[in-house]
Amino acid sequence: MRELKSVAQRVAPGSWGAHRSIGAAVRDARPGGVITVQAGTYTEALVLDKDIVLVAKGTVRVVAPRGPAVTVHTGRAELRGFTLVSPAPREAAVLLRGGEPVLRDCEITGGRVEVAAGAAPLLRDCSVRQAEGMAVRLTGTSRTTLEALTVGGCTGDGVVVEDEAALELADSLVDGVAGCGIVVTAGAHAALTRCEIRGSGATAVLVDGHASAALSECRLYEAAGLGIWVRGTAGRPPGPQRRRQWGTGPAGEDPNPVAVSSSVDAAVHSADRAQGVRLHDCEIFRIGRSGVLVEDQSSIVLDRCQVHRTTGAAVLVRGQAFAELVSVRAVDCTDTALVVSATGNATARDSTFARTGANGLYATGEAWVSLTGCTVRETAYTAVHLGGSARVEVQDCAIGGTPEYGVRVTERAELLAERCEVTDVELTGLCVEGGDAALRDCRIEGDRDGVRLTTTHRPLLSHCAVTSVGEAGVRVGRGTGALLENVTITGATTGLLLEEDSTVLVEGGAVRESRGSGVVVYASARPAVHGLTVESAAKNALYVGDGGEGRYDDCHFTGSRFPAVYAGARSRFVLRRCVVDGTETDLLRDEEAEVYARDCHVEDAVDPVLPTLPPPPTEQGSTQVPDVRRAVATRGTAGEGEQDPEAPEAAAAKLEELRAELDRLVGLEGVKHDVVTLTRLMQMVKARQDAGLAPPPLSRHLVFAGNPGTGKTTVARLYGGFLAALGLLSRGHLVEADRGDLVGEYVGHTAPKTTAVFRRALGGVLFIDEAYSLAPQGQFTDFGSEAISTLVKLMEDHRDEVVVIVAGYPNEMNRLLESNAGLASRFTRTLHFDDYSSSDLVRIVEHQADSHQYTFAPQTIAALHDYFETLPRGEQFGNGRSARQVFQQMTERHAQRVAELGLGAVDFASADEELLTTLLPVDLPPEEAF
């Protein structure tokens, strides 16, 4: 009997042989003992530190007079079937500080469950109700398992996981809490399986700090706030941040400068999945705000999830956050399905974004987005909208079903698309307004225009099919350049419409069944068309309007109802090796038109004209027709460095103007001589080209070797101007870049960044300052080598369209050239920029003073010269930059000196001009300032 008593205890007030309180039974129990408790209300606070089991017989309420109803410090205590009540709703009703306690079929009311320190409890089939602040709080390094838990009627958050705590929550319901349903913060981790988070007053699930969470088969719904909110660095693995990459093409090949594929490195992919915030087979719906918000530097993976019926965006990624979506359905939201802003990243595969009250995808800021195998349809606004400097890649996607645009690229955004379909669009299928785009193997339809391009970049369409029932199949806007490779255009009033001052290169392709003319060229448009077929046009096959230009080689104009080619007043263009058939008239021209033809063949026409036309002037040994193939390298127009070949006096005047500006530069005598020599060489190159002779093997790319502040950028700008004035560059503009503009942060990012910068420089000069930083000494795996390889290939592909100048310290530049054989072979000439002498620096300061209406006392000039003579010329010395800084500090010290005279406002107004403008030796800054 004594041994039995040590194992089994009974609590039944008023019964013989039973304990009157639970606490007494606990104190008397031995490890492994079982305590049965008679139904009733017990006003006491239990402290458990033994391996014992407490079993409620009937309804047993434990009401704490103060503090927790149950506290566990250690051991494996187990409670079954109890109701645990706290008198203070904002305090803990159950406090588990250690051990591995178990609560089964328990109801905790009027206070929270708190797990602290290293406790590892299990709660199964329990409920927590009427708590304030939070219902369950997990802290420290605790490891908690909650199964079939119900949380309801709480005025704060449901379950809060903090510090380094871990939670496994399964088959549970968090219902109607006033705050967040689940909060995971700091370094905590939570795993939720088959849970429902319903009716939260704020966010259903919040993951913050550097916490992580995994949700599987969960439903988050009817939240007044967000469905899931991930912020801070939650979900990001420790160490350097990884971002999904733009692919670099098949192994062993150079990166494609226009279109790249999105492939995720397997090792990086598995490393990121080992931690993070992941939702699998989850449903988020009937949400008051956005379904998913990922911000700051956080990260999330959504796998086979559904997000629908949200008031805000279905998925919103902003800050520096990253989201990966796999087989996700984001539908039926009143806002946009997927929004990516700031420097956010998002990749989506095999996902659907549909039936939205705004856009399907909206990317802005410096966002980076990749869509593969996705559907974007039935949107109230534009299906895919790009703004800011966003960069978006889409592959194998179906886009459309919108009353606005299928895809719209604005501001500085960039689009790369492969094997996509854009259909059922009421306005324009693809609209590029200021941004850039490259599309391959795409099918594009639009009710107004199929494709509309208005930008200073040069969009690319390659092997695409464009259909329109509206105004134009492809419309190239005023001053826009584009490249069309094997593009087929069907329908529309005009198949290919080239507006004023546009410069387009067309290689191959076809224009079919236009309801008006096949190709229309407006004034000053200068296309280069090669191998294009225009068939069955209701009007002309080629309509060159008043003042239109261009060159049309190896084209086939067939079956037009009007004359195959129309030449308006003052138009001037060339046709070579073209074929015209299936029409009664081959050419109708205005009397002021200049049309040249060579080796053209005409069939079916009555009295053909093309065979009787003279060849181009250059082939007669006279004036050259504009070289439009070179002009389409950029979008430049006259006035941006481009000179009219028919106005040699204008070009000569521009050369004189540039020469005068070069001469006005302080110092740099050797550089000036080299630039003038190069200009003369280039004049000879131009003359040989005009004479039909092959140009000599002369590289235009240069190395500028010198210390900072020696005028390298200014000379680069002038060099571009010289080449543009000679007609060897179409614009001559300067694009400045450094390592940060060319080198990416992760694998596959560098080639697209370098290509984008290079394309902006086409027609002008790409000036890369501190270029040696692309090849850091002793770093063989740096991404700079990828930038160099990309540059080498681009320079080869566009050898006549751009000049590249690399600049930096002399010794460092030698190391750069030695780092890549292809680079060294393309930079065969180096211009050396010597440091400015003290006299040169004085002249620079004098020029600054004159520009800002200051004068020097006679003794100041001598003091300034002595100042520069004694100024240390170390690595921090900036040459011309230092001279400008000296002048700035002199003006500041002058202002301080005059202010110390104590003059009032009236005195200043009547002060002598000399006082306000004359700089004295005392205004020189101390040498230690530099």
PDB file of N, CA and C in Angstrom, residues 522-602:
ATOM      1  N   TYR A 522       8.191  58.685 -92.825  1.00  0.00           N
ATOM      2  CA  TYR A 522       7.915  60.106 -92.691  1.00  0.00           C
ATOM      3  C   TYR A 522       9.181  60.929 -92.931  1.00  0.00           C
ATOM      4  N   ALA A 523       9.027  62.259 -92.867  1.00  0.00           N
ATOM      5  CA  ALA A 523      10.123  63.186 -93.142  1.00  0.00           C
ATOM      6  C   ALA A 523      11.311  62.939 -92.219  1.00  0.00           C
ATOM      7  N   SER A 524      12.481  62.946 -92.801  1.00  0.00           N
ATOM      8  CA  SER A 524      13.760  62.801 -92.091  1.00  0.00           C
ATOM      9  C   SER A 524      13.944  61.433 -91.457  1.00  0.00           C
ATOM     10  N   ALA A 525      12.998  60.534 -91.619  1.00  0.00           N
ATOM     11  CA  ALA A 525      13.237  59.164 -91.168  1.00  0.00           C
ATOM     12  C   ALA A 525      14.256  58.535 -92.108  1.00  0.00           C
ATOM     13  N   ARG A 526      15.192  57.744 -91.557  1.00  0.00           N
ATOM     14  CA  ARG A 526      16.287  57.203 -92.364  1.00  0.00           C
ATOM     15  C   ARG A 526      16.467  55.717 -92.074  1.00  0.00           C
ATOM     16  N   PRO A 527      15.572  54.888 -92.544  1.00  0.00           N
ATOM     17  CA  PRO A 527      15.711  53.452 -92.284  1.00  0.00           C
ATOM     18  C   PRO A 527      16.764  52.821 -93.183  1.00  0.00           C
ATOM     19  N   ALA A 528      17.305  51.713 -92.703  1.00  0.00           N
ATOM     20  CA  ALA A 528      18.148  50.840 -93.516  1.00  0.00           C
ATOM     21  C   ALA A 528      17.422  49.503 -93.570  1.00  0.00           C
ATOM     22  N   VAL A 529      16.892  49.164 -94.721  1.00  0.00           N
ATOM     23  CA  VAL A 529      16.029  47.991 -94.860  1.00  0.00           C
ATOM     24  C   VAL A 529      16.724  46.991 -95.776  1.00  0.00           C
ATOM     25  N   HIS A 530      16.841  45.763 -95.297  1.00  0.00           N
ATOM     26  CA  HIS A 530      17.544  44.747 -96.066  1.00  0.00           C
ATOM     27  C   HIS A 530      16.737  43.446 -96.034  1.00  0.00           C
ATOM     28  N   GLY A 531      16.417  42.926 -97.217  1.00  0.00           N
ATOM     29  CA  GLY A 531      15.792  41.612 -97.289  1.00  0.00           C
ATOM     30  C   GLY A 531      14.352  41.561 -96.830  1.00  0.00           C
ATOM     31  N   LEU A 532      13.623  42.671 -96.880  1.00  0.00           N
ATOM     32  CA  LEU A 532      12.230  42.703 -96.424  1.00  0.00           C
ATOM     33  C   LEU A 532      11.290  42.385 -97.584  1.00  0.00           C
ATOM     34  N   THR A 533      10.264  41.577 -97.292  1.00  0.00           N
ATOM     35  CA  THR A 533       9.213  41.285 -98.262  1.00  0.00           C
ATOM     36  C   THR A 533       7.946  42.037 -97.849  1.00  0.00           C
ATOM     37  N   VAL A 534       7.380  42.793 -98.796  1.00  0.00           N
ATOM     38  CA  VAL A 534       6.120  43.493 -98.556  1.00  0.00           C
ATOM     39  C   VAL A 534       5.126  42.979 -99.592  1.00  0.00           C
ATOM     40  N   GLU A 535       4.083  42.308 -99.100  1.00  0.00           N
ATOM     41  CA  GLU A 535       3.155  41.675-100.041  1.00  0.00           C
ATOM     42  C   GLU A 535       1.706  42.018 -99.720  1.00  0.00           C
ATOM     43  N   SER A 536       0.938  42.114-100.810  1.00  0.00           N
ATOM     44  CA  SER A 536      -0.521  42.284-100.735  1.00  0.00           C
ATOM     45  C   SER A 536      -0.924  43.519 -99.962  1.00  0.00           C
ATOM     46  N   ALA A 537      -0.222  44.623-100.152  1.00  0.00           N
ATOM     47  CA  ALA A 537      -0.629  45.878 -99.523  1.00  0.00           C
ATOM     48  C   ALA A 537      -1.792  46.476-100.307  1.00  0.00           C
ATOM     49  N   ALA A 538      -2.770  47.017 -99.570  1.00  0.00           N
ATOM     50  CA  ALA A 538      -3.928  47.609-100.240  1.00  0.00           C
ATOM     51  C   ALA A 538      -3.544  48.900-100.965  1.00  0.00           C
ATOM     52  N   LYS A 539      -2.453  49.529-100.550  1.00  0.00           N
ATOM     53  CA  LYS A 539      -1.960  50.721-101.232  1.00  0.00           C
ATOM     54  C   LYS A 539      -0.535  50.453-101.691  1.00  0.00           C
ATOM     55  N   ASN A 540       0.403  51.320-101.354  1.00  0.00           N
ATOM     56  CA  ASN A 540       1.788  51.134-101.786  1.00  0.00           C
ATOM     57  C   ASN A 540       2.491  50.090-100.927  1.00  0.00           C
ATOM     58  N   ALA A 541       3.437  49.399-101.515  1.00  0.00           N
ATOM     59  CA  ALA A 541       4.298  48.532-100.712  1.00  0.00           C
ATOM     60  C   ALA A 541       5.245  49.382 -99.869  1.00  0.00           C
ATOM     61  N   LEU A 542       5.856  50.406-100.497  1.00  0.00           N
ATOM     62  CA  LEU A 542       6.752  51.323 -99.806  1.00  0.00           C
ATOM     63  C   LEU A 542       6.315  52.746-100.104  1.00  0.00           C
ATOM     64  N   TYR A 543       5.964  53.478 -99.050  1.00  0.00           N
ATOM     65  CA  TYR A 543       5.548  54.872 -99.197  1.00  0.00           C
ATOM     66  C   TYR A 543       6.564  55.734 -98.458  1.00  0.00           C
ATOM     67  N   VAL A 544       7.389  56.477 -99.217  1.00  0.00           N
ATOM     68  CA  VAL A 544       8.360  57.392 -98.634  1.00  0.00           C
ATOM     69  C   VAL A 544       7.788  58.795 -98.769  1.00  0.00           C
ATOM     70  N   GLY A 545       7.331  59.355 -97.633  1.00  0.00           N
ATOM     71  CA  GLY A 545       6.660  60.647 -97.671  1.00  0.00           C
ATOM     72  C   GLY A 545       7.606  61.789 -97.938  1.00  0.00           C
ATOM     73  N   ASP A 546       7.064  62.993 -97.919  1.00  0.00           N
ATOM     74  CA  ASP A 546       7.846  64.190 -98.191  1.00  0.00           C
ATOM     75  C   ASP A 546       9.032  64.271 -97.230  1.00  0.00           C
ATOM     76  N   GLY A 547      10.241  64.387 -97.768  1.00  0.00           N
ATOM     77  CA  GLY A 547      11.434  64.508 -96.946  1.00  0.00           C
ATOM     78  C   GLY A 547      11.938  63.203 -96.365  1.00  0.00           C
ATOM     79  N   GLY A 548      11.322  62.086 -96.716  1.00  0.00           N
ATOM     80  CA  GLY A 548      11.779  60.788 -96.219  1.00  0.00           C
ATOM     81  C   GLY A 548      13.064  60.353 -96.884  1.00  0.00           C
ATOM     82  N   GLU A 549      13.804  59.475 -96.210  1.00  0.00           N
ATOM     83  CA  GLU A 549      15.083  59.021 -96.743  1.00  0.00           C
ATOM     84  C   GLU A 549      15.186  57.510 -96.561  1.00  0.00           C
ATOM     85  N   GLY A 550      16.410  56.995 -96.707  1.00  0.00           N
ATOM     86  CA  GLY A 550      16.636  55.587 -96.415  1.00  0.00           C
ATOM     87  C   GLY A 550      17.342  54.830 -97.506  1.00  0.00           C
ATOM     88  N   ARG A 551      17.613  53.585 -97.193  1.00  0.00           N
ATOM     89  CA  ARG A 551      18.250  52.676 -98.128  1.00  0.00           C
ATOM     90  C   ARG A 551      17.520  51.346 -98.041  1.00  0.00           C
ATOM     91  N   TYR A 552      17.204  50.780 -99.187  1.00  0.00           N
ATOM     92  CA  TYR A 552      16.376  49.583 -99.254  1.00  0.00           C
ATOM     93  C   TYR A 552      17.080  48.584-100.172  1.00  0.00           C
ATOM     94  N   ASP A 553      17.643  47.543 -99.578  1.00  0.00           N
ATOM     95  CA  ASP A 553      18.443  46.573-100.321  1.00  0.00           C
ATOM     96  C   ASP A 553      17.765  45.210-100.296  1.00  0.00           C
ATOM     97  N   ASP A 554      17.801  44.524-101.453  1.00  0.00           N
ATOM     98  CA  ASP A 554      17.356  43.120-101.545  1.00  0.00           C
ATOM     99  C   ASP A 554      15.934  42.939-101.036  1.00  0.00           C
ATOM    100  N   CYS A 555      15.067  43.889-101.288  1.00  0.00           N
ATOM    101  CA  CYS A 555      13.670  43.813-100.847  1.00  0.00           C
ATOM    102  C   CYS A 555      12.792  43.276-101.979  1.00  0.00           C
ATOM    103  N   HIS A 556      11.645  42.743-101.584  1.00  0.00           N
ATOM    104  CA  HIS A 556      10.678  42.200-102.550  1.00  0.00           C
ATOM    105  C   HIS A 556       9.343  42.876-102.298  1.00  0.00           C
ATOM    106  N   PHE A 557       8.883  43.665-103.278  1.00  0.00           N
ATOM    107  CA  PHE A 557       7.599  44.346-103.186  1.00  0.00           C
ATOM    108  C   PHE A 557       6.648  43.668-104.163  1.00  0.00           C
ATOM    109  N   THR A 558       5.608  43.035-103.637  1.00  0.00           N
ATOM    110  CA  THR A 558       4.756  42.217-104.500  1.00  0.00           C
ATOM    111  C   THR A 558       3.286  42.413-104.170  1.00  0.00           C
ATOM    112  N   GLY A 559       2.468  42.458-105.231  1.00  0.00           N
ATOM    113  CA  GLY A 559       1.016  42.401-105.086  1.00  0.00           C
ATOM    114  C   GLY A 559       0.383  43.632-104.487  1.00  0.00           C
ATOM    115  N   SER A 560       1.000  44.813-104.598  1.00  0.00           N
ATOM    116  CA  SER A 560       0.358  46.016-104.069  1.00  0.00           C
ATOM    117  C   SER A 560      -0.646  46.551-105.091  1.00  0.00           C
ATOM    118  N   ARG A 561      -1.744  47.150-104.591  1.00  0.00           N
ATOM    119  CA  ARG A 561      -2.768  47.668-105.491  1.00  0.00           C
ATOM    120  C   ARG A 561      -2.400  49.040-106.045  1.00  0.00           C
ATOM    121  N   PHE A 562      -1.640  49.799-105.308  1.00  0.00           N
ATOM    122  CA  PHE A 562      -1.125  51.078-105.773  1.00  0.00           C
ATOM    123  C   PHE A 562       0.299  50.851-106.282  1.00  0.00           C
ATOM    124  N   PRO A 563       0.930  51.888-106.835  1.00  0.00           N
ATOM    125  CA  PRO A 563       2.333  51.726-107.237  1.00  0.00           C
ATOM    126  C   PRO A 563       3.180  51.134-106.109  1.00  0.00           C
ATOM    127  N   ALA A 564       4.059  50.233-106.450  1.00  0.00           N
ATOM    128  CA  ALA A 564       4.830  49.526-105.424  1.00  0.00           C
ATOM    129  C   ALA A 564       5.604  50.499-104.543  1.00  0.00           C
ATOM    130  N   VAL A 565       6.227  51.510-105.158  1.00  0.00           N
ATOM    131  CA  VAL A 565       7.025  52.475-104.407  1.00  0.00           C
ATOM    132  C   VAL A 565       6.510  53.868-104.723  1.00  0.00           C
ATOM    133  N   TYR A 566       6.287  54.648-103.637  1.00  0.00           N
ATOM    134  CA  TYR A 566       5.909  56.052-103.830  1.00  0.00           C
ATOM    135  C   TYR A 566       6.988  56.914-103.195  1.00  0.00           C
ATOM    136  N   ALA A 567       7.413  57.972-103.928  1.00  0.00           N
ATOM    137  CA  ALA A 567       8.436  58.891-103.430  1.00  0.00           C
ATOM    138  C   ALA A 567       7.846  60.290-103.380  1.00  0.00           C
ATOM    139  N   GLY A 568       7.727  60.845-102.155  1.00  0.00           N
ATOM    140  CA  GLY A 568       7.158  62.168-101.973  1.00  0.00           C
ATOM    141  C   GLY A 568       8.150  63.269-102.269  1.00  0.00           C
ATOM    142  N   ALA A 569       7.666  64.506-102.184  1.00  0.00           N
ATOM    143  CA  ALA A 569       8.505  65.666-102.472  1.00  0.00           C
ATOM    144  C   ALA A 569       9.705  65.711-101.533  1.00  0.00           C
ATOM    145  N   ARG A 570      10.852  66.023-102.088  1.00  0.00           N
ATOM    146  CA  ARG A 570      12.107  66.178-101.345  1.00  0.00           C
ATOM    147  C   ARG A 570      12.551  64.874-100.657  1.00  0.00           C
ATOM    148  N   SER A 571      11.937  63.773-101.000  1.00  0.00           N
ATOM    149  CA  SER A 571      12.428  62.494-100.485  1.00  0.00           C
ATOM    150  C   SER A 571      13.705  62.115-101.214  1.00  0.00           C
ATOM    151  N   ARG A 572      14.532  61.336-100.568  1.00  0.00           N
ATOM    152  CA  ARG A 572      15.821  60.981-101.149  1.00  0.00           C
ATOM    153  C   ARG A 572      16.218  59.602-100.608  1.00  0.00           C
ATOM    154  N   PHE A 573      16.223  58.596-101.475  1.00  0.00           N
ATOM    155  CA  PHE A 573      16.526  57.260-100.988  1.00  0.00           C
ATOM    156  C   PHE A 573      17.059  56.394-102.123  1.00  0.00           C
ATOM    157  N   VAL A 574      17.551  55.220-101.725  1.00  0.00           N
ATOM    158  CA  VAL A 574      18.236  54.314-102.642  1.00  0.00           C
ATOM    159  C   VAL A 574      17.590  52.940-102.571  1.00  0.00           C
ATOM    160  N   LEU A 575      17.406  52.308-103.742  1.00  0.00           N
ATOM    161  CA  LEU A 575      16.960  50.921-103.802  1.00  0.00           C
ATOM    162  C   LEU A 575      18.024  50.109-104.532  1.00  0.00           C
ATOM    163  N   ARG A 576      18.443  49.007-103.920  1.00  0.00           N
ATOM    164  CA  ARG A 576      19.451  48.134-104.531  1.00  0.00           C
ATOM    165  C   ARG A 576      18.916  46.711-104.569  1.00  0.00           C
ATOM    166  N   ARG A 577      19.058  46.091-105.730  1.00  0.00           N
ATOM    167  CA  ARG A 577      18.741  44.675-105.905  1.00  0.00           C
ATOM    168  C   ARG A 577      17.332  44.332-105.417  1.00  0.00           C
ATOM    169  N   CYS A 578      16.410  45.251-105.605  1.00  0.00           N
ATOM    170  CA  CYS A 578      15.025  45.013-105.194  1.00  0.00           C
ATOM    171  C   CYS A 578      14.225  44.386-106.340  1.00  0.00           C
ATOM    172  N   VAL A 579      13.191  43.633-105.974  1.00  0.00           N
ATOM    173  CA  VAL A 579      12.320  42.982-106.944  1.00  0.00           C
ATOM    174  C   VAL A 579      10.906  43.514-106.759  1.00  0.00           C
ATOM    175  N   VAL A 580      10.283  43.922-107.845  1.00  0.00           N
ATOM    176  CA  VAL A 580       8.905  44.406-107.824  1.00  0.00           C
ATOM    177  C   VAL A 580       8.102  43.544-108.788  1.00  0.00           C
ATOM    178  N   ASP A 581       6.983  42.973-108.313  1.00  0.00           N
ATOM    179  CA  ASP A 581       6.111  42.205-109.202  1.00  0.00           C
ATOM    180  C   ASP A 581       4.689  42.258-108.679  1.00  0.00           C
ATOM    181  N   GLY A 582       3.767  41.770-109.523  1.00  0.00           N
ATOM    182  CA  GLY A 582       2.369  41.691-109.114  1.00  0.00           C
ATOM    183  C   GLY A 582       1.679  43.031-108.994  1.00  0.00           C
ATOM    184  N   THR A 583       2.182  44.070-109.673  1.00  0.00           N
ATOM    185  CA  THR A 583       1.575  45.405-109.623  1.00  0.00           C
ATOM    186  C   THR A 583       1.752  46.071-110.972  1.00  0.00           C
ATOM    187  N   GLU A 584       0.846  46.988-111.273  1.00  0.00           N
ATOM    188  CA  GLU A 584       0.896  47.614-112.585  1.00  0.00           C
ATOM    189  C   GLU A 584       1.975  48.690-112.680  1.00  0.00           C
ATOM    190  N   THR A 585       2.286  49.332-111.566  1.00  0.00           N
ATOM    191  CA  THR A 585       3.255  50.438-111.592  1.00  0.00           C
ATOM    192  C   THR A 585       4.316  50.185-110.538  1.00  0.00           C
ATOM    193  N   ASP A 586       5.579  50.293-110.932  1.00  0.00           N
ATOM    194  CA  ASP A 586       6.639  50.031-109.954  1.00  0.00           C
ATOM    195  C   ASP A 586       6.988  51.261-109.131  1.00  0.00           C
ATOM    196  N   LEU A 587       6.908  52.491-109.701  1.00  0.00           N
ATOM    197  CA  LEU A 587       7.329  53.687-108.973  1.00  0.00           C
ATOM    198  C   LEU A 587       6.491  54.873-109.394  1.00  0.00           C
ATOM    199  N   LEU A 588       5.996  55.594-108.377  1.00  0.00           N
ATOM    200  CA  LEU A 588       5.357  56.885-108.597  1.00  0.00           C
ATOM    201  C   LEU A 588       6.107  57.885-107.737  1.00  0.00           C
ATOM    202  N   ARG A 589       6.609  58.963-108.344  1.00  0.00           N
ATOM    203  CA  ARG A 589       7.445  59.879-107.592  1.00  0.00           C
ATOM    204  C   ARG A 589       7.091  61.323-107.884  1.00  0.00           C
ATOM    205  N   ASP A 590       7.298  62.149-106.871  1.00  0.00           N
ATOM    206  CA  ASP A 590       7.143  63.587-107.024  1.00  0.00           C
ATOM    207  C   ASP A 590       8.323  64.116-107.816  1.00  0.00           C
ATOM    208  N   GLU A 591       8.095  65.232-108.493  1.00  0.00           N
ATOM    209  CA  GLU A 591       9.166  65.769-109.331  1.00  0.00           C
ATOM    210  C   GLU A 591      10.356  66.253-108.506  1.00  0.00           C
ATOM    211  N   GLU A 592      10.146  66.514-107.201  1.00  0.00           N
ATOM    212  CA  GLU A 592      11.256  66.950-106.359  1.00  0.00           C
ATOM    213  C   GLU A 592      11.940  65.773-105.651  1.00  0.00           C
ATOM    214  N   ALA A 593      11.488  64.580-105.894  1.00  0.00           N
ATOM    215  CA  ALA A 593      12.078  63.411-105.232  1.00  0.00           C
ATOM    216  C   ALA A 593      13.389  63.016-105.905  1.00  0.00           C
ATOM    217  N   GLU A 594      14.312  62.481-105.090  1.00  0.00           N
ATOM    218  CA  GLU A 594      15.562  61.918-105.602  1.00  0.00           C
ATOM    219  C   GLU A 594      15.560  60.428-105.276  1.00  0.00           C
ATOM    220  N   VAL A 595      15.350  59.614-106.269  1.00  0.00           N
ATOM    221  CA  VAL A 595      15.310  58.170-106.081  1.00  0.00           C
ATOM    222  C   VAL A 595      16.423  57.559-106.918  1.00  0.00           C
ATOM    223  N   TYR A 596      17.248  56.731-106.280  1.00  0.00           N
ATOM    224  CA  TYR A 596      18.345  56.062-106.965  1.00  0.00           C
ATOM    225  C   TYR A 596      18.097  54.565-106.908  1.00  0.00           C
ATOM    226  N   ALA A 597      18.502  53.873-107.960  1.00  0.00           N
ATOM    227  CA  ALA A 597      18.276  52.428-108.001  1.00  0.00           C
ATOM    228  C   ALA A 597      19.446  51.747-108.680  1.00  0.00           C
ATOM    229  N   ARG A 598      19.691  50.515-108.242  1.00  0.00           N
ATOM    230  CA  ARG A 598      20.764  49.738-108.879  1.00  0.00           C
ATOM    231  C   ARG A 598      20.381  48.264-108.833  1.00  0.00           C
ATOM    232  N   ASP A 599      20.495  47.621-109.977  1.00  0.00           N
ATOM    233  CA  ASP A 599      20.274  46.178-110.112  1.00  0.00           C
ATOM    234  C   ASP A 599      18.891  45.774-109.619  1.00  0.00           C
ATOM    235  N   CYS A 600      17.881  46.623-109.835  1.00  0.00           N
ATOM    236  CA  CYS A 600      16.510  46.283-109.451  1.00  0.00           C
ATOM    237  C   CYS A 600      15.821  45.558-110.607  1.00  0.00           C
ATOM    238  N   HIS A 601      14.904  44.641-110.272  1.00  0.00           N
ATOM    239  CA  HIS A 601      14.218  43.817-111.267  1.00  0.00           C
ATOM    240  C   HIS A 601      12.717  44.031-111.125  1.00  0.00           C
ATOM    241  N   VAL A 602      12.044  44.318-112.243  1.00  0.00           N
ATOM    242  CA  VAL A 602      10.612  44.616-112.228  1.00  0.00           C
ATOM    243  C   VAL A 602       9.894  43.662-113.171  1.00  0.00           C
TER     244      VAL A 602
END
